[in-house]
PDB file of C-alpha atoms in Angstrom:
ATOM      1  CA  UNK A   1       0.000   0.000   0.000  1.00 49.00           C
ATOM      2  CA  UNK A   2       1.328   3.155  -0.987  1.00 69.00           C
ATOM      3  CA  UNK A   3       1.706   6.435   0.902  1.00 79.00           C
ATOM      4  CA  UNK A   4      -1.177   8.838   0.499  1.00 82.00           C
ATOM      5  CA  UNK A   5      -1.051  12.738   0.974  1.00 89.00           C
ATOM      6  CA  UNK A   6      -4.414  14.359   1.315  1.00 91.00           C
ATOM      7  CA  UNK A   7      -6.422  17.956   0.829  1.00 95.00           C
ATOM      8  CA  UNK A   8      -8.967  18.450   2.869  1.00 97.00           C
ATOM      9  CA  UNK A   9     -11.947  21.019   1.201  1.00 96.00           C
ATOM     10  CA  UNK A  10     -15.013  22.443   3.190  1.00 97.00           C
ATOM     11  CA  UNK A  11     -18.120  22.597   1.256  1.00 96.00           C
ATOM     12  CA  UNK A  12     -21.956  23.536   2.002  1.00 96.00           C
ATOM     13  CA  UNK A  13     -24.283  21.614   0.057  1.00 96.00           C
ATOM     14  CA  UNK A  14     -28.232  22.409   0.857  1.00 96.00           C
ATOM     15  CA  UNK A  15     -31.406  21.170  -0.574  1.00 97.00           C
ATOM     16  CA  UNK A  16     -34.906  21.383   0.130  1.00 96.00           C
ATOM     17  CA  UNK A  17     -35.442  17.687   0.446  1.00 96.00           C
ATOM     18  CA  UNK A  18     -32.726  15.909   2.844  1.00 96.00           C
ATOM     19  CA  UNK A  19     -29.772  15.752   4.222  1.00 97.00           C
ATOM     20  CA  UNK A  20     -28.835  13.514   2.139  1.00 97.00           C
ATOM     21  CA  UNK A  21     -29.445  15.284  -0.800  1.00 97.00           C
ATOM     22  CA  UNK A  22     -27.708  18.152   0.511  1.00 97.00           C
ATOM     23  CA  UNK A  23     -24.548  16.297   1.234  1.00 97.00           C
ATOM     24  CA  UNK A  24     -24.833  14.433  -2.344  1.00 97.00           C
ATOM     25  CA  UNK A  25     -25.024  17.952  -3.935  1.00 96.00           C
ATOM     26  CA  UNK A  26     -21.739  19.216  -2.260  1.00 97.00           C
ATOM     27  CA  UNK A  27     -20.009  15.999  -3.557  1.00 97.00           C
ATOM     28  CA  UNK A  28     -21.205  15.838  -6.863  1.00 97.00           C
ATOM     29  CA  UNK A  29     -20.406  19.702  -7.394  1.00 97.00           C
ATOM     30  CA  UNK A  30     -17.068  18.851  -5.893  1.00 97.00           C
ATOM     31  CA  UNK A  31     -16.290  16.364  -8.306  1.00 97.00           C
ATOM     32  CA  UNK A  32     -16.972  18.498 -11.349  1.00 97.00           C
ATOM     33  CA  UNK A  33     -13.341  19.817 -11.081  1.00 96.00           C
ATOM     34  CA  UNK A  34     -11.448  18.149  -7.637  1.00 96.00           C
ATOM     35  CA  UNK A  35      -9.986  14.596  -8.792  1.00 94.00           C
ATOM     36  CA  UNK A  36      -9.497  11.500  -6.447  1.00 94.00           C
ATOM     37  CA  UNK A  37     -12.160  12.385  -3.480  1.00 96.00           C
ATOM     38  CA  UNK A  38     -12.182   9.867  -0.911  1.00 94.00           C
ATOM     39  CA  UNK A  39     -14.493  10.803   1.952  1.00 95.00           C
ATOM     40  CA  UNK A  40     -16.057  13.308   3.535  1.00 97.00           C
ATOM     41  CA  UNK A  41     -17.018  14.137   6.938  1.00 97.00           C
ATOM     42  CA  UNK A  42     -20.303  15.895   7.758  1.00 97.00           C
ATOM     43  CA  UNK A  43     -18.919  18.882  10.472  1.00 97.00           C
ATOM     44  CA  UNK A  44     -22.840  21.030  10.571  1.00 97.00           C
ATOM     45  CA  UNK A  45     -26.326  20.806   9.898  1.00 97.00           C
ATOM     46  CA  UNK A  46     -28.702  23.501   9.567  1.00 96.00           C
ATOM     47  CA  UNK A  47     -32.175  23.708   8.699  1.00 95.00           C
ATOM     48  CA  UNK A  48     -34.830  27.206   7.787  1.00 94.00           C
ATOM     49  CA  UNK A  49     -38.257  26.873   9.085  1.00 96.00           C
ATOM     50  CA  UNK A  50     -41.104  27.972   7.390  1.00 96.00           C
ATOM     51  CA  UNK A  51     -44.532  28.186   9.254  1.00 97.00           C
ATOM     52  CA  UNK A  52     -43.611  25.459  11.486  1.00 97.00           C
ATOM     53  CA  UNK A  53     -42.164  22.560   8.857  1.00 94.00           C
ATOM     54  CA  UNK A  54     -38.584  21.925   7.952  1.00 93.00           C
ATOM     55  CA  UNK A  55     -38.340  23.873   4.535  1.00 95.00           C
ATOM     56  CA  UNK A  56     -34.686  24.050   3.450  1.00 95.00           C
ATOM     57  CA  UNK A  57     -31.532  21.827   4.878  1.00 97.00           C
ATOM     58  CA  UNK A  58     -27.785  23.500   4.389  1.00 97.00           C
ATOM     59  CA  UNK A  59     -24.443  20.758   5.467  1.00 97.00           C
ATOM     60  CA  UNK A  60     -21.315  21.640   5.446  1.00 98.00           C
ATOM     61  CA  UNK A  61     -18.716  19.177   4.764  1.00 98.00           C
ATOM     62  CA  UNK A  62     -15.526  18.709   4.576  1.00 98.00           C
ATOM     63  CA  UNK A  63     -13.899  16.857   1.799  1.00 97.00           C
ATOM     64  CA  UNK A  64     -10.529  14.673   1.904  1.00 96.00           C
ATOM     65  CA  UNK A  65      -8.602  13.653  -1.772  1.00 96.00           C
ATOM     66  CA  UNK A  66      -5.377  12.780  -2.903  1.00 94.00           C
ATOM     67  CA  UNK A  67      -3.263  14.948  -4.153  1.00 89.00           C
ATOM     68  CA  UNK A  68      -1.461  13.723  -7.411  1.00 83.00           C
TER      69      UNK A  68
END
């Protein structure tokens, strides 16, 4: 196994349906232009409330790749 330097990047993704979705956002924007992403770790969660309900989540992540 070889040696492995890595970048860490801190995102915030948001969406109006999930978590999830707001995470899978950040990562898929991410990957448009940063090569070799590994993981991410989820370091917030918000939320906006709108006449009671959950209308709007927002994560911010931070993102670890390689460096080449």
């Amino acid at each position: 196994m070889s040696n492995h330097i890595y970048k860490i990047l801190e995102l915030t993704g948001s969406s109006p349906t999930s978590i999830e979705d707001a995470v899978a956002s950040a990562v898929a924007k991410a990957h448009e232009t940063i090569r070799n992403i590994h993981w991410f770790t989820l370091t917030e969660t918000r939320g906006h409330v709108v006449d009671g309900k959950v209308a709007h989540w927002q994560v911010t992540v931070k993102l670890g790749f390689t460096l080449e």
